[in-house]
């Protein structure tokens, strides 16, 4: 099972990196989302894998999953929504302003691109 | 009055002038005067204790862990400076009331002035060096504001920038010096530092500390080679020049040298550096001053020169030198402030400060003439005026000072400086006031109203009084000297007298005055010589340095911070890889300690779906809508994975966040191209695949490695499990961690979330108010629109389901402390319920039913969470300490009430507000001005090409 989780993290990271390298806003946002999943699962897995023992106290139970990474990842998920929303907004604003969804200014339009952003 | 009030009064009073601005100029100046007067009287109430030789203290611990305490101390030295600051401040306020014209914003001026006054009083009363540094920087900042007060004048802006750059840099250096000093002494309290002379002077870091502190003092007090900013600061209104740049702020550096005198002085390093700088400043300032034609520039350089004189006296390191320095500070403050104010009067009345265009004002402005002449003669060192006394003490001290092993060097240079000093004083009197009356003044000069001449006249009273009866000032100056010496040396016995007999100082004094008169006789040839001699222009050098520094940092920033996403990503990646490589090359790999768990068919199926969706996403990413669906599957599988691995809270959060994220991306996709074109070459894609696979393999290896090994040190999770119920009163440990153990983190978290939402809102506003707006309005949808904007089935369903969803959200919220759930998840669920209404019934319909703006909801959430945390202060517990109890209200069962639930309510509100504000902002982009504001839940888009026949009828039926 460890192999499954670790490989899932690896696959999501690789896909996320590839999409980020497309250098257009929408794939970059999707890529960052994939990387977010990967990082969250990675952090979550730092509590090691436990099945059938959620950290909700019950009489008679002695083994629980590690609650700390869960709490940290929970806030990370919510924050990553906020971050995604801001990035999407910036990407959208850039596209609406220049009709171009590359994340970098294109070489031919570099001059006026630099002027309009400054 | 408590010292705290004396320092705090000007700061709080600074709020008043702005408020009183509308009430008129007299009210505005009046309230400022009253505030200063209150602080002045408060200071005087401490006079008896100071005269008795006591040190008045006031102390509040601020950040004890840093050694930063709000400790104030009032001794003779502090009292002397505070008296100058507040006393001259009162006169300046009265003067400024009449000096500022109707076009000047008086409230702004007096606000800055009071801020400066408070900061300055803070410096002289601080007993903690860190506190002193804070006030020190505040004086630099308020001085910047005051110099640049006339924002329309380029000289004002340049002068303000230069002053801030120079004094600010000095302040930075001084921070370093003070920190070293505090480290050596083991305390940042001045009263402790001052007692550790031997310890500090024996320390190897004494010299660096001394140089850093002196840098701060020299920049502030305009000592050579940092003297150049002061003349440029004269672009400020004259009251500011008189107050900051002659009487008070520029003396802050001197104050600090005097304050630190007991621990820093007496060493060869101190003597050489301070005396040389002082002497050079004194001579240079005096020579330049003589040839300045601008009245204020002349006074500015003369101030530089006199500051050098005082610095030199402190540098000698003898008790007599310190006493002479203190006496001269008092005398200089009186005659120089009076001179500045009289220069302001001349400027105000004759509309010029150019000495070449003035002359003969004696007959036109007799009152100003008397004031200015008395003050200038005092500065020249004429007997029966106070300047004579301290100047003679200076010359006396100079005759005993041997610099660089040359006994005649100091007396000769001191006399040379005094000679030029006398000369420019005579020039000031002779060329401005004496001589024939001219008929080409820019304006007809005459004496101003008493509001303008009374303040300098009051200052001239002590000039004459001390000059005739030196014994009046003697006890006070000796008291101040005693606190400067701080027990390291005895106060000199010497009496203040006009006639000491035929001592060398008298001959030097006479030589200076006679020489000054002779210089005036040959002034015109001298001036021609001066103007033909090439001299380095400090301003040009300064600007070249600034330009070079700006060019260098521009180069540096442009290469690191060029605005391109790829550059940042590259820098970040390289840093991560480097850190990873470091860990790899220095760490060790232990054998696995955990046995791998067997995977059943269900996990394998889940894994297959996740991997398939991820790979599909990569291959199909050009179709953007499809890739959204695929990423939804990935998110779903991740949340199912959380359920499987015992993390129900995470699963619920991931699931609900997934929903709002997809809605958000859909809203954005509405505007973006629906396909990503193929543009990268095959080679480039192969390279990208290579990078991606390498990154994927690395994370895989890292994750797999630690999943099979136990933690190196025992994690703190056991503590949370053990104390969750006992201390936090909840059985859901994850939620207790969020709202209780790590509540402060969560508090920061919701604030960040709120800021992100507000940022999105602000960006939307910017887009909608800029040129993008026109593009949005004229935008043609790039694919066919749905015919019915609000399908009936969806409208009915969402409305029916709304109360149910809200109830679920409420339930999830309430049970959160003991079962999976809580504020974050409930907030997301409720947001989804509201978003559904927007989607089904339309933006206008939903907005019209909205009672509370989302900004307010975010704010309420953060406030509730914060106030809950503050609540624990009232029972003397640290911020965010939680408490809980069990109550029973018949006929219900016993239930728990916890303050953590209130905190969770704040989290809930902040999440709802942030999510909704973000989504609403995106939707607003899609709205067009001409869009019909339909009140009906279901309507047909009229802009569609083929409108269905009976649109109004069908809409009416649906209501």
PDB file of C-alpha atoms in Angstrom, chain B residues 39-213:
ATOM      1  CA  UNK B  39       3.832  68.415  28.154  1.00  0.00           C
ATOM      2  CA  UNK B  40       6.038  71.389  29.109  1.00  0.00           C
ATOM      3  CA  UNK B  41       4.239  71.881  32.405  1.00  0.00           C
ATOM      4  CA  UNK B  42       4.377  68.158  33.002  1.00  0.00           C
ATOM      5  CA  UNK B  43       8.111  68.321  32.560  1.00  0.00           C
ATOM      6  CA  UNK B  44       8.401  71.248  34.964  1.00  0.00           C
ATOM      7  CA  UNK B  45       6.549  69.320  37.672  1.00  0.00           C
ATOM      8  CA  UNK B  46       9.574  67.019  37.718  1.00  0.00           C
ATOM      9  CA  UNK B  47      11.969  69.939  38.191  1.00  0.00           C
ATOM     10  CA  UNK B  48      12.228  69.669  41.996  1.00  0.00           C
ATOM     11  CA  UNK B  49      13.301  66.027  41.847  1.00  0.00           C
ATOM     12  CA  UNK B  50      15.840  66.771  39.127  1.00  0.00           C
ATOM     13  CA  UNK B  51      17.252  69.727  41.069  1.00  0.00           C
ATOM     14  CA  UNK B  52      17.565  67.450  44.076  1.00  0.00           C
ATOM     15  CA  UNK B  53      19.809  65.272  41.950  1.00  0.00           C
ATOM     16  CA  UNK B  54      17.367  62.397  41.690  1.00  0.00           C
ATOM     17  CA  UNK B  55      16.771  60.358  38.555  1.00  0.00           C
ATOM     18  CA  UNK B  56      13.061  60.018  37.822  1.00  0.00           C
ATOM     19  CA  UNK B  57      12.225  56.622  36.332  1.00  0.00           C
ATOM     20  CA  UNK B  58       9.151  55.068  34.758  1.00  0.00           C
ATOM     21  CA  UNK B  59       9.068  51.516  33.512  1.00  0.00           C
ATOM     22  CA  UNK B  60       6.745  49.150  31.690  1.00  0.00           C
ATOM     23  CA  UNK B  61       7.946  45.833  30.317  1.00  0.00           C
ATOM     24  CA  UNK B  62       7.219  45.741  26.605  1.00  0.00           C
ATOM     25  CA  UNK B  63       9.022  42.770  25.051  1.00  0.00           C
ATOM     26  CA  UNK B  64      11.134  41.545  27.942  1.00  0.00           C
ATOM     27  CA  UNK B  65      12.359  38.526  25.963  1.00  0.00           C
ATOM     28  CA  UNK B  66      14.171  40.885  23.589  1.00  0.00           C
ATOM     29  CA  UNK B  67      15.341  43.129  26.389  1.00  0.00           C
ATOM     30  CA  UNK B  68      13.101  45.846  24.969  1.00  0.00           C
ATOM     31  CA  UNK B  69      11.388  47.646  27.806  1.00  0.00           C
ATOM     32  CA  UNK B  70       9.532  50.904  27.802  1.00  0.00           C
ATOM     33  CA  UNK B  71      11.790  52.486  30.353  1.00  0.00           C
ATOM     34  CA  UNK B  72      12.043  56.220  30.730  1.00  0.00           C
ATOM     35  CA  UNK B  73      14.562  58.148  32.741  1.00  0.00           C
ATOM     36  CA  UNK B  74      14.770  61.818  33.557  1.00  0.00           C
ATOM     37  CA  UNK B  75      18.072  63.157  34.834  1.00  0.00           C
ATOM     38  CA  UNK B  76      19.724  66.535  34.449  1.00  0.00           C
ATOM     39  CA  UNK B  77      20.783  65.932  30.859  1.00  0.00           C
ATOM     40  CA  UNK B  78      17.404  64.587  29.779  1.00  0.00           C
ATOM     41  CA  UNK B  79      15.659  67.440  31.541  1.00  0.00           C
ATOM     42  CA  UNK B  80      17.876  70.004  29.833  1.00  0.00           C
ATOM     43  CA  UNK B  81      17.143  68.658  26.364  1.00  0.00           C
ATOM     44  CA  UNK B  82      13.453  68.102  27.047  1.00  0.00           C
ATOM     45  CA  UNK B  83      13.278  71.692  28.264  1.00  0.00           C
ATOM     46  CA  UNK B  84      14.869  72.924  25.032  1.00  0.00           C
ATOM     47  CA  UNK B  85      12.621  70.730  22.883  1.00  0.00           C
ATOM     48  CA  UNK B  86       9.359  71.641  24.563  1.00  0.00           C
ATOM     49  CA  UNK B  87      10.229  75.230  25.406  1.00  0.00           C
ATOM     50  CA  UNK B  88      11.534  76.242  21.985  1.00  0.00           C
ATOM     51  CA  UNK B  89       8.735  74.107  20.532  1.00  0.00           C
ATOM     52  CA  UNK B  90       6.180  76.388  22.146  1.00  0.00           C
ATOM     53  CA  UNK B  91       7.801  79.463  20.626  1.00  0.00           C
ATOM     54  CA  UNK B  92       8.053  77.777  17.235  1.00  0.00           C
ATOM     55  CA  UNK B  93       4.381  76.837  17.271  1.00  0.00           C
ATOM     56  CA  UNK B  94       3.414  80.424  18.026  1.00  0.00           C
ATOM     57  CA  UNK B  95       5.753  81.646  15.296  1.00  0.00           C
ATOM     58  CA  UNK B  96       4.541  79.117  12.726  1.00  0.00           C
ATOM     59  CA  UNK B  97       0.943  80.166  13.317  1.00  0.00           C
ATOM     60  CA  UNK B  98       1.823  83.527  11.768  1.00  0.00           C
ATOM     61  CA  UNK B  99       4.481  82.325   9.381  1.00  0.00           C
ATOM     62  CA  UNK B 100       2.466  79.761   7.377  1.00  0.00           C
ATOM     63  CA  UNK B 101       0.358  81.248   4.648  1.00  0.00           C
ATOM     64  CA  UNK B 102      -3.289  80.499   4.051  1.00  0.00           C
ATOM     65  CA  UNK B 103      -2.413  78.084   1.273  1.00  0.00           C
ATOM     66  CA  UNK B 104      -0.480  75.808   3.594  1.00  0.00           C
ATOM     67  CA  UNK B 105      -2.256  72.952   5.258  1.00  0.00           C
ATOM     68  CA  UNK B 106      -1.703  73.894   8.858  1.00  0.00           C
ATOM     69  CA  UNK B 107      -3.161  70.729  10.350  1.00  0.00           C
ATOM     70  CA  UNK B 108      -0.687  68.610   8.429  1.00  0.00           C
ATOM     71  CA  UNK B 109       2.204  70.821   9.499  1.00  0.00           C
ATOM     72  CA  UNK B 110       1.381  70.733  13.180  1.00  0.00           C
ATOM     73  CA  UNK B 111       0.705  66.994  13.083  1.00  0.00           C
ATOM     74  CA  UNK B 112       4.217  66.395  11.774  1.00  0.00           C
ATOM     75  CA  UNK B 113       5.622  68.876  14.231  1.00  0.00           C
ATOM     76  CA  UNK B 114       4.004  67.156  17.206  1.00  0.00           C
ATOM     77  CA  UNK B 115       5.113  63.748  15.966  1.00  0.00           C
ATOM     78  CA  UNK B 116       8.629  65.098  15.792  1.00  0.00           C
ATOM     79  CA  UNK B 117       8.346  66.645  19.226  1.00  0.00           C
ATOM     80  CA  UNK B 118       7.148  63.381  20.742  1.00  0.00           C
ATOM     81  CA  UNK B 119       9.912  61.395  19.089  1.00  0.00           C
ATOM     82  CA  UNK B 120      12.516  63.881  20.218  1.00  0.00           C
ATOM     83  CA  UNK B 121      11.277  63.906  23.816  1.00  0.00           C
ATOM     84  CA  UNK B 122      11.293  60.125  23.586  1.00  0.00           C
ATOM     85  CA  UNK B 123      14.974  60.101  22.625  1.00  0.00           C
ATOM     86  CA  UNK B 124      16.079  62.260  25.489  1.00  0.00           C
ATOM     87  CA  UNK B 125      13.981  60.447  28.090  1.00  0.00           C
ATOM     88  CA  UNK B 126      14.628  56.850  26.981  1.00  0.00           C
ATOM     89  CA  UNK B 127      16.414  54.622  29.398  1.00  0.00           C
ATOM     90  CA  UNK B 128      16.434  51.680  27.013  1.00  0.00           C
ATOM     91  CA  UNK B 129      18.722  51.867  24.014  1.00  0.00           C
ATOM     92  CA  UNK B 130      16.357  49.892  21.787  1.00  0.00           C
ATOM     93  CA  UNK B 131      13.529  52.247  22.676  1.00  0.00           C
ATOM     94  CA  UNK B 132      15.867  55.130  21.990  1.00  0.00           C
ATOM     95  CA  UNK B 133      16.587  53.705  18.539  1.00  0.00           C
ATOM     96  CA  UNK B 134      12.878  53.555  17.752  1.00  0.00           C
ATOM     97  CA  UNK B 135      12.450  57.206  18.672  1.00  0.00           C
ATOM     98  CA  UNK B 136      15.644  58.013  16.794  1.00  0.00           C
ATOM     99  CA  UNK B 137      14.230  56.589  13.586  1.00  0.00           C
ATOM    100  CA  UNK B 138      10.955  58.382  14.246  1.00  0.00           C
ATOM    101  CA  UNK B 139      12.759  61.717  14.305  1.00  0.00           C
ATOM    102  CA  UNK B 140      14.349  60.892  10.941  1.00  0.00           C
ATOM    103  CA  UNK B 141      10.943  60.064   9.506  1.00  0.00           C
ATOM    104  CA  UNK B 142       9.140  63.091  10.904  1.00  0.00           C
ATOM    105  CA  UNK B 143      12.031  65.296   9.823  1.00  0.00           C
ATOM    106  CA  UNK B 144      11.616  63.864   6.309  1.00  0.00           C
ATOM    107  CA  UNK B 145       7.952  64.824   6.359  1.00  0.00           C
ATOM    108  CA  UNK B 146       8.704  68.301   7.647  1.00  0.00           C
ATOM    109  CA  UNK B 147      11.518  69.070   5.197  1.00  0.00           C
ATOM    110  CA  UNK B 148       9.320  67.904   2.347  1.00  0.00           C
ATOM    111  CA  UNK B 149       6.332  69.792   3.715  1.00  0.00           C
ATOM    112  CA  UNK B 150       6.183  72.049   0.662  1.00  0.00           C
ATOM    113  CA  UNK B 151       5.677  69.111  -1.652  1.00  0.00           C
ATOM    114  CA  UNK B 152       5.485  71.312  -4.726  1.00  0.00           C
ATOM    115  CA  UNK B 153       9.094  72.452  -4.368  1.00  0.00           C
ATOM    116  CA  UNK B 154      11.637  70.085  -5.922  1.00  0.00           C
ATOM    117  CA  UNK B 155      14.309  71.373  -3.505  1.00  0.00           C
ATOM    118  CA  UNK B 156      12.061  70.364  -0.626  1.00  0.00           C
ATOM    119  CA  UNK B 157      11.608  66.871  -1.954  1.00  0.00           C
ATOM    120  CA  UNK B 158      15.287  66.420  -2.769  1.00  0.00           C
ATOM    121  CA  UNK B 159      16.361  67.828   0.572  1.00  0.00           C
ATOM    122  CA  UNK B 160      13.937  65.548   2.387  1.00  0.00           C
ATOM    123  CA  UNK B 161      15.208  62.509   0.521  1.00  0.00           C
ATOM    124  CA  UNK B 162      18.809  63.396   1.171  1.00  0.00           C
ATOM    125  CA  UNK B 163      18.211  63.997   4.869  1.00  0.00           C
ATOM    126  CA  UNK B 164      16.353  60.722   5.201  1.00  0.00           C
ATOM    127  CA  UNK B 165      19.002  58.773   3.319  1.00  0.00           C
ATOM    128  CA  UNK B 166      21.892  60.168   5.335  1.00  0.00           C
ATOM    129  CA  UNK B 167      20.306  60.133   8.787  1.00  0.00           C
ATOM    130  CA  UNK B 168      18.564  56.842   8.072  1.00  0.00           C
ATOM    131  CA  UNK B 169      21.834  55.166   7.126  1.00  0.00           C
ATOM    132  CA  UNK B 170      23.422  56.571  10.238  1.00  0.00           C
ATOM    133  CA  UNK B 171      20.511  55.245  12.253  1.00  0.00           C
ATOM    134  CA  UNK B 172      21.048  51.786  10.806  1.00  0.00           C
ATOM    135  CA  UNK B 173      24.710  51.894  11.705  1.00  0.00           C
ATOM    136  CA  UNK B 174      23.793  53.008  15.180  1.00  0.00           C
ATOM    137  CA  UNK B 175      21.416  50.082  15.653  1.00  0.00           C
ATOM    138  CA  UNK B 176      24.374  47.805  15.088  1.00  0.00           C
ATOM    139  CA  UNK B 177      26.523  49.731  17.543  1.00  0.00           C
ATOM    140  CA  UNK B 178      23.837  49.780  20.212  1.00  0.00           C
ATOM    141  CA  UNK B 179      23.212  46.066  19.870  1.00  0.00           C
ATOM    142  CA  UNK B 180      26.929  45.377  20.350  1.00  0.00           C
ATOM    143  CA  UNK B 181      26.949  47.645  23.381  1.00  0.00           C
ATOM    144  CA  UNK B 182      23.911  45.888  24.833  1.00  0.00           C
ATOM    145  CA  UNK B 183      25.507  42.501  24.256  1.00  0.00           C
ATOM    146  CA  UNK B 184      28.688  43.551  26.022  1.00  0.00           C
ATOM    147  CA  UNK B 185      26.868  45.042  28.987  1.00  0.00           C
ATOM    148  CA  UNK B 186      24.307  42.261  29.149  1.00  0.00           C
ATOM    149  CA  UNK B 187      21.416  44.692  29.235  1.00  0.00           C
ATOM    150  CA  UNK B 188      19.836  47.210  26.947  1.00  0.00           C
ATOM    151  CA  UNK B 189      19.001  49.544  29.810  1.00  0.00           C
ATOM    152  CA  UNK B 190      21.084  52.698  29.609  1.00  0.00           C
ATOM    153  CA  UNK B 191      21.341  52.946  33.368  1.00  0.00           C
ATOM    154  CA  UNK B 192      23.068  49.540  33.350  1.00  0.00           C
ATOM    155  CA  UNK B 193      25.233  50.220  30.299  1.00  0.00           C
ATOM    156  CA  UNK B 194      26.473  53.509  31.742  1.00  0.00           C
ATOM    157  CA  UNK B 195      27.805  51.722  34.806  1.00  0.00           C
ATOM    158  CA  UNK B 196      29.960  49.320  32.798  1.00  0.00           C
ATOM    159  CA  UNK B 197      32.655  51.622  31.479  1.00  0.00           C
ATOM    160  CA  UNK B 198      35.596  49.325  32.164  1.00  0.00           C
ATOM    161  CA  UNK B 199      33.866  46.236  30.823  1.00  0.00           C
ATOM    162  CA  UNK B 200      32.891  47.977  27.603  1.00  0.00           C
ATOM    163  CA  UNK B 201      36.184  49.702  26.948  1.00  0.00           C
ATOM    164  CA  UNK B 202      38.098  46.475  27.517  1.00  0.00           C
ATOM    165  CA  UNK B 203      35.953  44.549  25.052  1.00  0.00           C
ATOM    166  CA  UNK B 204      37.442  43.829  21.609  1.00  0.00           C
ATOM    167  CA  UNK B 205      34.171  44.985  20.057  1.00  0.00           C
ATOM    168  CA  UNK B 206      34.454  48.420  21.681  1.00  0.00           C
ATOM    169  CA  UNK B 207      35.964  50.056  18.604  1.00  0.00           C
ATOM    170  CA  UNK B 208      33.373  48.717  16.112  1.00  0.00           C
ATOM    171  CA  UNK B 209      30.574  49.699  18.489  1.00  0.00           C
ATOM    172  CA  UNK B 210      32.095  53.157  18.946  1.00  0.00           C
ATOM    173  CA  UNK B 211      32.432  53.728  15.212  1.00  0.00           C
ATOM    174  CA  UNK B 212      28.902  52.545  14.461  1.00  0.00           C
ATOM    175  CA  UNK B 213      27.388  54.711  17.172  1.00  0.00           C
TER     176      UNK B 213
END
